[in-house]
PDB file of C-alpha atoms in Angstrom:
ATOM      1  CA  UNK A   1       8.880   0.412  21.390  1.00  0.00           C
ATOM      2  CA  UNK A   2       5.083  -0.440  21.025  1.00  0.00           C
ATOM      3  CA  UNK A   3       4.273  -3.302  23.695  1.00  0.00           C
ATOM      4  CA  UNK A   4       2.977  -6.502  21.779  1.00  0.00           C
ATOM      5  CA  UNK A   5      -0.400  -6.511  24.464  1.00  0.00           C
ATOM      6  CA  UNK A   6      -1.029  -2.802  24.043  1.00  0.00           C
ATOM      7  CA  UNK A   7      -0.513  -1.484  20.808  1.00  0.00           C
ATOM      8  CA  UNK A   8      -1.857   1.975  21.759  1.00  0.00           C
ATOM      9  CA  UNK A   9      -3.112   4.417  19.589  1.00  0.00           C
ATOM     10  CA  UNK A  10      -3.310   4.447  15.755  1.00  0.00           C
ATOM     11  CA  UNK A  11      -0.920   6.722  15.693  1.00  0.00           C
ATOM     12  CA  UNK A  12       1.936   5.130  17.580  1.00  0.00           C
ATOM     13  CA  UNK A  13       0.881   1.296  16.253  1.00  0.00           C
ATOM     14  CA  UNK A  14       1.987   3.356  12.832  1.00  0.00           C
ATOM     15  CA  UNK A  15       4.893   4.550  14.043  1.00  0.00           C
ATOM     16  CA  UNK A  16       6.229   1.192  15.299  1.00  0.00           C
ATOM     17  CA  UNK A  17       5.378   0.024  12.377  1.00  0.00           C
ATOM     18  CA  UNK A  18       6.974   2.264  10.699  1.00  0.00           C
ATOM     19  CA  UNK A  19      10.268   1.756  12.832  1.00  0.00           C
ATOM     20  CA  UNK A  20      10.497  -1.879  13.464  1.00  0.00           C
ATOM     21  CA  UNK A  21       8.389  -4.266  10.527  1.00  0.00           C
ATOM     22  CA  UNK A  22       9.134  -4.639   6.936  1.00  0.00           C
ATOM     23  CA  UNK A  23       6.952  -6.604   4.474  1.00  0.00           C
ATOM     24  CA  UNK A  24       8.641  -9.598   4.667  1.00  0.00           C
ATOM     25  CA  UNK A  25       8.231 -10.043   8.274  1.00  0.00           C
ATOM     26  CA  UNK A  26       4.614  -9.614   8.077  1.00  0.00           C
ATOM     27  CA  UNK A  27       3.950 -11.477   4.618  1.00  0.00           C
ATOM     28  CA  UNK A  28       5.776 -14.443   6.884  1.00  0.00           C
ATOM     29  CA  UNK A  29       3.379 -14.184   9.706  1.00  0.00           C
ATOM     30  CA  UNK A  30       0.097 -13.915   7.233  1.00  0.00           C
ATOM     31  CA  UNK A  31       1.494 -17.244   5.782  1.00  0.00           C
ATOM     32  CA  UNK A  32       1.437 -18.992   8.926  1.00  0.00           C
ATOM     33  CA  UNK A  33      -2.033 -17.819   9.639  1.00  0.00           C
ATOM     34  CA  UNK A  34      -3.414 -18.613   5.968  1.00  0.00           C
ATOM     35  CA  UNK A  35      -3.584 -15.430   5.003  1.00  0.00           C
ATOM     36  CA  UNK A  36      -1.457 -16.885   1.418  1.00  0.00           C
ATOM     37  CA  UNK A  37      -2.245 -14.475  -1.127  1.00  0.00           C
ATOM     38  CA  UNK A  38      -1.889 -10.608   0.388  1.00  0.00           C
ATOM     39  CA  UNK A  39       1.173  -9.708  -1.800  1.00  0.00           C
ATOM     40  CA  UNK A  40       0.573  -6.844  -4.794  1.00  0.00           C
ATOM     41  CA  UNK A  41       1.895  -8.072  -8.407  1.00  0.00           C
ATOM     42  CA  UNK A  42       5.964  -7.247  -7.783  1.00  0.00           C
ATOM     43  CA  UNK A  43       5.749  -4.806 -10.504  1.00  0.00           C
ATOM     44  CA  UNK A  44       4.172  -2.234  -8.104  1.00  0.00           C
ATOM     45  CA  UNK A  45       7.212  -0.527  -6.760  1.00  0.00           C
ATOM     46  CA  UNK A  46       8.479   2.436  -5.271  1.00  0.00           C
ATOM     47  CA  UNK A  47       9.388   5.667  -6.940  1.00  0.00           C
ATOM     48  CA  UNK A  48      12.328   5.770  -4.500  1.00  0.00           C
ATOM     49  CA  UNK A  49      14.161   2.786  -3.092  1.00  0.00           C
ATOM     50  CA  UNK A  50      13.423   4.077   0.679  1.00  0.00           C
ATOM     51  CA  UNK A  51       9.616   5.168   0.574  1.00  0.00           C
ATOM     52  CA  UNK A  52       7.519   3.667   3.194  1.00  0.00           C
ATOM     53  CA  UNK A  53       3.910   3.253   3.212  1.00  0.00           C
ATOM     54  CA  UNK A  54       1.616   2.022   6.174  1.00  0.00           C
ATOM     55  CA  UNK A  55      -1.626   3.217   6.073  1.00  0.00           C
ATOM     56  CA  UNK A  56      -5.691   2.835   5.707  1.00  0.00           C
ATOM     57  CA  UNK A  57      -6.406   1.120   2.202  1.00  0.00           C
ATOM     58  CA  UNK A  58      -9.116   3.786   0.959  1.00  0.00           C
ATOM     59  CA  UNK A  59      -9.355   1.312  -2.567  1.00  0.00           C
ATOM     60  CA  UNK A  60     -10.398   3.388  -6.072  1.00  0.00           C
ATOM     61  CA  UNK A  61     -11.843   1.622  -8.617  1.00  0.00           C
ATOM     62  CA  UNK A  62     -10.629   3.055 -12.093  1.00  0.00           C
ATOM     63  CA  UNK A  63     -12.491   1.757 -15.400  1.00  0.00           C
ATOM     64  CA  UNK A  64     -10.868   2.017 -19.225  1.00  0.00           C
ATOM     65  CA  UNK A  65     -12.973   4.745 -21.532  1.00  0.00           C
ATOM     66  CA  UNK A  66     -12.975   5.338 -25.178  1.00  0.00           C
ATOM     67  CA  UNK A  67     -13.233   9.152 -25.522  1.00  0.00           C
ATOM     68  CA  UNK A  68     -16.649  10.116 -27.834  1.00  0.00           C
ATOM     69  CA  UNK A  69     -19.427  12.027 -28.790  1.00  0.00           C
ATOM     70  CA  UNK A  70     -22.040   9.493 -27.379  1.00  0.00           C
ATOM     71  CA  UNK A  71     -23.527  10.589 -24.095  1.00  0.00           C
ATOM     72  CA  UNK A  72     -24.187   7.075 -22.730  1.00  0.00           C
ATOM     73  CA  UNK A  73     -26.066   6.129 -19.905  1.00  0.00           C
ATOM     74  CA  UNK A  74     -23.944   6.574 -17.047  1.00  0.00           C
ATOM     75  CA  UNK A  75     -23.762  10.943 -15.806  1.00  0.00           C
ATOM     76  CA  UNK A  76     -20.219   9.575 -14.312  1.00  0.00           C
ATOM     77  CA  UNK A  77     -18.776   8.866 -17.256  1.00  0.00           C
ATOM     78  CA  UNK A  78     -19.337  12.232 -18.672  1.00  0.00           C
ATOM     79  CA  UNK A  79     -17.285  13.575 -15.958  1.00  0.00           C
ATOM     80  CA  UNK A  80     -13.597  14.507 -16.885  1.00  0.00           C
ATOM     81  CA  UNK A  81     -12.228  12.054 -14.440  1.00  0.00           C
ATOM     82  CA  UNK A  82     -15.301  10.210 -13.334  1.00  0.00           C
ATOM     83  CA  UNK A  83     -15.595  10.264  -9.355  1.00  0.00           C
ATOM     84  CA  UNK A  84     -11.544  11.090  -9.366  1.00  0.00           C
ATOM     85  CA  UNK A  85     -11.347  14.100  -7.690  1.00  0.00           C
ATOM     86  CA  UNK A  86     -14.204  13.306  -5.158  1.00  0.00           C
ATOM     87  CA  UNK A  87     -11.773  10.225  -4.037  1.00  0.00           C
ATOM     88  CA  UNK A  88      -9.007  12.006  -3.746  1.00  0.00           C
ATOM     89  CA  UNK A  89     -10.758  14.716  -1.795  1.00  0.00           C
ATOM     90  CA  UNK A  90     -12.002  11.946   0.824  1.00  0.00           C
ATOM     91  CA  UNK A  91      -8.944  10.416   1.430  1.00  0.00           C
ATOM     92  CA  UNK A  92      -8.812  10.877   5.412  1.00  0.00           C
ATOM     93  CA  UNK A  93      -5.331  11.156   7.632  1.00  0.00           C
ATOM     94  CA  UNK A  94      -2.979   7.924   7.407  1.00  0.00           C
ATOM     95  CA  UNK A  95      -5.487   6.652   4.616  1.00  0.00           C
ATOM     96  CA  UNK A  96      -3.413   5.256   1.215  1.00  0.00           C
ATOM     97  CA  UNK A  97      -5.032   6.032  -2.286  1.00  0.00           C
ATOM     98  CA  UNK A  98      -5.336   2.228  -3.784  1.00  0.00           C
ATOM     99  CA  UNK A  99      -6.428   1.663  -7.490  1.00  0.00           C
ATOM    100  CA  UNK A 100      -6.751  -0.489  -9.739  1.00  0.00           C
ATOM    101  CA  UNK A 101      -9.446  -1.932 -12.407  1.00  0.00           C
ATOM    102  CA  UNK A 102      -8.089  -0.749 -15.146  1.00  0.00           C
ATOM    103  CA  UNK A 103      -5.344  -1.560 -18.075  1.00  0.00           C
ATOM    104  CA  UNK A 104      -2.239  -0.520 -16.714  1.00  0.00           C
ATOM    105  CA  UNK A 105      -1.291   1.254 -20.031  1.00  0.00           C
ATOM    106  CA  UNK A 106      -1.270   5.034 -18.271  1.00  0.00           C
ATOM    107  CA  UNK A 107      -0.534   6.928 -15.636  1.00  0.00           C
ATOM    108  CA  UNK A 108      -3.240   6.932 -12.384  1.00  0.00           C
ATOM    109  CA  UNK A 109      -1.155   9.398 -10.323  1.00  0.00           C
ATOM    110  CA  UNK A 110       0.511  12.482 -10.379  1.00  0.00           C
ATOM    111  CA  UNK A 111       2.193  15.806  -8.530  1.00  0.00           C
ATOM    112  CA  UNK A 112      -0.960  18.044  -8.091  1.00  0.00           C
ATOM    113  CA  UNK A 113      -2.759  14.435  -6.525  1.00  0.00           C
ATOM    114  CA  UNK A 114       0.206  13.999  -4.411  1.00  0.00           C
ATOM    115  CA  UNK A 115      -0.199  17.644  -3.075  1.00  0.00           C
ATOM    116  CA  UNK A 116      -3.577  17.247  -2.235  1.00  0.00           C
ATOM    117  CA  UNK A 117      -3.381  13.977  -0.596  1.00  0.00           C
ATOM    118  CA  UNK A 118      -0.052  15.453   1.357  1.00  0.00           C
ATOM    119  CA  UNK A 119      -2.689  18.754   2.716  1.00  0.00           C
ATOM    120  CA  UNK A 120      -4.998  15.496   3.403  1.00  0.00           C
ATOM    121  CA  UNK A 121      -2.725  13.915   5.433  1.00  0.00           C
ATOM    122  CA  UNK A 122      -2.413  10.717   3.811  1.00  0.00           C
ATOM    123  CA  UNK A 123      -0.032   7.882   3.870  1.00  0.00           C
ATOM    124  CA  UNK A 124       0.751   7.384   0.400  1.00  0.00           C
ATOM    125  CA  UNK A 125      -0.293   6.532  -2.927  1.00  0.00           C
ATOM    126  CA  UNK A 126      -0.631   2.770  -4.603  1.00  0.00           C
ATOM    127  CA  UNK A 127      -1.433   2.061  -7.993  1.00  0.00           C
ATOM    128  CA  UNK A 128      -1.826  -0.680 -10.190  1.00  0.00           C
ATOM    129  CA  UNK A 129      -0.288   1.177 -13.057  1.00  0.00           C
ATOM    130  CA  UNK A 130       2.012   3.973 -13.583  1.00  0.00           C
ATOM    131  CA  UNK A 131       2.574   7.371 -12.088  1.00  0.00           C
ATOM    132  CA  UNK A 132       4.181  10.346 -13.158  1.00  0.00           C
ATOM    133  CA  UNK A 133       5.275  14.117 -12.506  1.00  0.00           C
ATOM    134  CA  UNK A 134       8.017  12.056 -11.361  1.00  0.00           C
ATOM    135  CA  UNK A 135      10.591  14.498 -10.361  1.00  0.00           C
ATOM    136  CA  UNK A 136       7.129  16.837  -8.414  1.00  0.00           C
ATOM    137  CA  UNK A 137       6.532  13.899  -6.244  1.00  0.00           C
ATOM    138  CA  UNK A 138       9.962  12.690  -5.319  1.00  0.00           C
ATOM    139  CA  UNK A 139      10.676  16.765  -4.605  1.00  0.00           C
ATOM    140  CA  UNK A 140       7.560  16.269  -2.293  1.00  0.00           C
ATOM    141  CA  UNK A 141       8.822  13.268  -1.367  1.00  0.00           C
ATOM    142  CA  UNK A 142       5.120  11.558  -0.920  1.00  0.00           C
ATOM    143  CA  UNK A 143       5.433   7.911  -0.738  1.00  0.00           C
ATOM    144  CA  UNK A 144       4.010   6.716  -4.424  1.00  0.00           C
ATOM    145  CA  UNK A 145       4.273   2.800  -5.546  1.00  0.00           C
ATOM    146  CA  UNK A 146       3.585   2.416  -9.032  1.00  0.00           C
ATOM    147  CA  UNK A 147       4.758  -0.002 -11.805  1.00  0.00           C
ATOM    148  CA  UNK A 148       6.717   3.663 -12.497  1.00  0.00           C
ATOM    149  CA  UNK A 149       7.452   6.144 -14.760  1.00  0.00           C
ATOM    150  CA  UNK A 150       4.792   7.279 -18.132  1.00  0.00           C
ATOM    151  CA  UNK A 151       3.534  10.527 -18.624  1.00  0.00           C
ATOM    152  CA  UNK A 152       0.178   9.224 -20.628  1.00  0.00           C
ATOM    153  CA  UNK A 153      -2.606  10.971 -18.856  1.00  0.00           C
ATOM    154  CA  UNK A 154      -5.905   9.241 -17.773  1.00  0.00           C
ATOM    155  CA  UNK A 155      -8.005  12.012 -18.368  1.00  0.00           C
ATOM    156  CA  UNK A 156      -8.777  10.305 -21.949  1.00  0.00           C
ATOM    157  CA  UNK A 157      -8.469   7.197 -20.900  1.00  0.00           C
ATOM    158  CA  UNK A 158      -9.839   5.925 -17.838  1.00  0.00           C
ATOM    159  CA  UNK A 159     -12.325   7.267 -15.354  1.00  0.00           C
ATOM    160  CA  UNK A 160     -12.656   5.958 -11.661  1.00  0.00           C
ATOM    161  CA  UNK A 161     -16.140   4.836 -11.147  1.00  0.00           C
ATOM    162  CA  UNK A 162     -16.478   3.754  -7.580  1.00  0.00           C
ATOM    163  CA  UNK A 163     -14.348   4.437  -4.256  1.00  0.00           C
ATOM    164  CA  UNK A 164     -14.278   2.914  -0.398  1.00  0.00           C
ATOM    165  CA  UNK A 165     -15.908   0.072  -2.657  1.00  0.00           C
ATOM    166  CA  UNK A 166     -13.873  -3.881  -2.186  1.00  0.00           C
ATOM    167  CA  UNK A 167     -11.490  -3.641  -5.043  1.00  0.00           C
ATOM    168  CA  UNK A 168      -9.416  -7.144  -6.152  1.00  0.00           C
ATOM    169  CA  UNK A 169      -5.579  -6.577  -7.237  1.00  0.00           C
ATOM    170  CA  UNK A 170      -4.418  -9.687  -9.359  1.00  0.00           C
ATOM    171  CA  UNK A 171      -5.997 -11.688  -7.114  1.00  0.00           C
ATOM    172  CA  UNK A 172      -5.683  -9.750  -3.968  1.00  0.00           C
ATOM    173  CA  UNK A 173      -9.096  -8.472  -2.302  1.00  0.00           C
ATOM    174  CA  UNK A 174      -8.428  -4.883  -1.068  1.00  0.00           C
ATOM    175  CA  UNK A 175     -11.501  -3.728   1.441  1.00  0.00           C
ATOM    176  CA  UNK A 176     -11.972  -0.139   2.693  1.00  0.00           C
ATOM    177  CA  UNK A 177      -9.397   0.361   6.116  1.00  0.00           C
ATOM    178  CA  UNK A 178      -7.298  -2.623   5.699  1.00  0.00           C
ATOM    179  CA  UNK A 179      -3.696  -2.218   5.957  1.00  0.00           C
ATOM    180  CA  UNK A 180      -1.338  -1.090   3.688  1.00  0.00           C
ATOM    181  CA  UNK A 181       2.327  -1.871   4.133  1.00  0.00           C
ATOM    182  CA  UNK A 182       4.767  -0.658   1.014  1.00  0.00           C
ATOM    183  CA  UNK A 183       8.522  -0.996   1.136  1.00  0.00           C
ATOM    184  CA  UNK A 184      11.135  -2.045  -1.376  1.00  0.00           C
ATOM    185  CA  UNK A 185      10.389  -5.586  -1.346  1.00  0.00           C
ATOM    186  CA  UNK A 186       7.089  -4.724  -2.303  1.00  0.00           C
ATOM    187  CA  UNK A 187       3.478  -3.755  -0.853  1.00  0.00           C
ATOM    188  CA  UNK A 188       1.453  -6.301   1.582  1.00  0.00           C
ATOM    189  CA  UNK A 189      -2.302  -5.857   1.973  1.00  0.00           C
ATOM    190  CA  UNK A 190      -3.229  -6.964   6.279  1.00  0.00           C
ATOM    191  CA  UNK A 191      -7.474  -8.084   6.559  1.00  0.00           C
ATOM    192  CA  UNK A 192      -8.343  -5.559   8.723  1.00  0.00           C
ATOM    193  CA  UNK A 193     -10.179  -8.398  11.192  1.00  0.00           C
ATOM    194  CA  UNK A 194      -7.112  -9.992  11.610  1.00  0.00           C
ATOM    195  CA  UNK A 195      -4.390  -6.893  11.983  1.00  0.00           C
ATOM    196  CA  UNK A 196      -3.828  -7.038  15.798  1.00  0.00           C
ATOM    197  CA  UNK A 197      -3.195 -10.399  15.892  1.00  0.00           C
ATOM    198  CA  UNK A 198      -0.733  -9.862  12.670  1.00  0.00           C
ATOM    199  CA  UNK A 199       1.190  -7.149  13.951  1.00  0.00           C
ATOM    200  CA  UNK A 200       1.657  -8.935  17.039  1.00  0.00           C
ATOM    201  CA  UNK A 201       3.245 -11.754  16.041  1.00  0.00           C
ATOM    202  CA  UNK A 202       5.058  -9.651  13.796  1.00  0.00           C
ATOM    203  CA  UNK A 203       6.643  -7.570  16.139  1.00  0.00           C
ATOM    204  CA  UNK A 204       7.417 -10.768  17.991  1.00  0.00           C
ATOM    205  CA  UNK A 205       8.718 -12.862  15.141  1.00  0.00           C
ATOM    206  CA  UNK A 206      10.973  -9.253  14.058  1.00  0.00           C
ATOM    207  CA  UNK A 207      12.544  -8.602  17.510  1.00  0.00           C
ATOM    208  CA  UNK A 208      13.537 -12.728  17.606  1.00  0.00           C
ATOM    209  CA  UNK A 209      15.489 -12.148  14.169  1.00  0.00           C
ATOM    210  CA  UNK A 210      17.328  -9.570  15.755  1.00  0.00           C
ATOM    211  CA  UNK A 211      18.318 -11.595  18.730  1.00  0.00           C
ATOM    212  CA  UNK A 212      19.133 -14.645  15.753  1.00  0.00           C
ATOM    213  CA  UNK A 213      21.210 -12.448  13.920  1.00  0.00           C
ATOM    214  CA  UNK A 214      23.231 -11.740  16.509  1.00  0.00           C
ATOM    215  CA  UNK A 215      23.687 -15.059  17.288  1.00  0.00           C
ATOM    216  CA  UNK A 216      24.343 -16.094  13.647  1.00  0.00           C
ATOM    217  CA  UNK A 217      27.087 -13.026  13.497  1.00  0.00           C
ATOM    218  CA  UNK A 218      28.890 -14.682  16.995  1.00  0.00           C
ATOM    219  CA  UNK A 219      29.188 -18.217  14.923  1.00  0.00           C
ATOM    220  CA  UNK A 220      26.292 -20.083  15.513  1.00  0.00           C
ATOM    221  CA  UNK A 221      25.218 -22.323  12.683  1.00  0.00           C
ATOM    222  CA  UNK A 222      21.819 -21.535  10.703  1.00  0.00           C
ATOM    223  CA  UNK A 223      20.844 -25.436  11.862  1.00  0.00           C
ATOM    224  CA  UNK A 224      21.322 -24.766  15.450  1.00  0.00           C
ATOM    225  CA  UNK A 225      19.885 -20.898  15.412  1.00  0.00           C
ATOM    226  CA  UNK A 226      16.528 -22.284  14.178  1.00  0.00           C
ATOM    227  CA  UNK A 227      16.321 -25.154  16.195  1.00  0.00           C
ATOM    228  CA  UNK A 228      16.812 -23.118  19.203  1.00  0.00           C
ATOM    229  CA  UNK A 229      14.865 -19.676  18.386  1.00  0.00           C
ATOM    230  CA  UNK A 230      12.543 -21.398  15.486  1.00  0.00           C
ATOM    231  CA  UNK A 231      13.360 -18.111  13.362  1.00  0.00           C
ATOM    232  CA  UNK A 232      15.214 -18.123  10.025  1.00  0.00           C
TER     233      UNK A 232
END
């Protein structure tokens, strides 16, 4: 159990994580400190009811194309995927792929991404569209939140133009290493300037609903466990 004044390393603040905090928790603490809007749209879900993510945001900005014979301006564009593949190539240990920009009409992730981001060593995978290879990535089981299953390819269709770039989700700013936390309930972006203090208090506030729901299962009223332990 991490200690709420020494979180220790990256890698066992993770793990706790991991073990102990849900979204909700921490989407109640980031209310209390202002932090109001940190939510992704609830149709970004899980390909599997118990995948976990808590990682690194490293955010991907994808653009819409129309396929054609004009060369443009822009050498990126001419790529098959844009600056895809050099993204997912830099992903870094405990880092999640984030993307969004453009219309979430196709599919921004797949099994042969998932592999390499696995051999990476990356959290997960969070898009703000669909996914699919469905059945490869739930065999490898690699954590992948999506708005879920379309095979529609966006090699045609969109190329990502930018990456470790600020990248806004329906409202949500996403910046290169915040946190991202993914459950069933949903996925909860944590400013990175504010995380320790977060996590604290969410460890806290998670640890106090365990002592209140003991108390609630022995008989005491909601009224009285709130008024005593301030935790509902």
């Amino acid at each position: 159990m991490i200690s709420l004044h020494n979180p220790g390393s990256e890698e066992e603040l993770i793990a706790s994580i991991k073990a102990e905090l849900f979204t909700a928790v921490i989407g109640d603490i980031m209310d209390k400190l202002g932090f109001l809007n940190q939510f992704l749209p609830p149709q970004v879900q899980p390909l599997r009811n118990d995948m976990v993510i808590v990682g690194k945001a490293m955010p991907v900005l994808e653009a819409d194309v129309i396929e054609s014979t004009e060369q443009g301006n822009n050498p990126i564009l001419q790529k098959p995927f844009g600056l895809m593949l050099e993204a997912l190539d830099d992903l870094k240990t405990n880092e999640v792929y984030i993307c969004t920009g453009s219309a979430p009409s196709y599919a921004l992730w797949g099994e042969l991404m998932s592999m390499r981001a696995i051999k990476l060593g990356a959290a997960g995978a969070v898009v703000n569209g669909y996914s699919r290879d469905t059945n490869g990535i739930l065999e490898l089981n690699f954590p992948v939140f999506s708005y879920g299953s379309y095979a529609k390819d966006q090699a045609p269709r969109g190329k990502v133009i930018d990456f470790r770039t600020s990248i806004e989700m329906n409202g949500v700013l996403i910046r290169n290493g915040d946190y991202v936390i993914g459950d069933r309930d949903g996925v909860c972006i944590v400013p990175k300037e504010a995380s320790t203090e977060i996590f604290r208090l969410a460890f806290e506030k998670a640890r106090g609903e365990k002592v209140v729901f003991q108390k609630i299962k022995e008989g005491m009223s909601a009224k009285a466990a709130f008024e005593t332990y301030g935790i509902m």
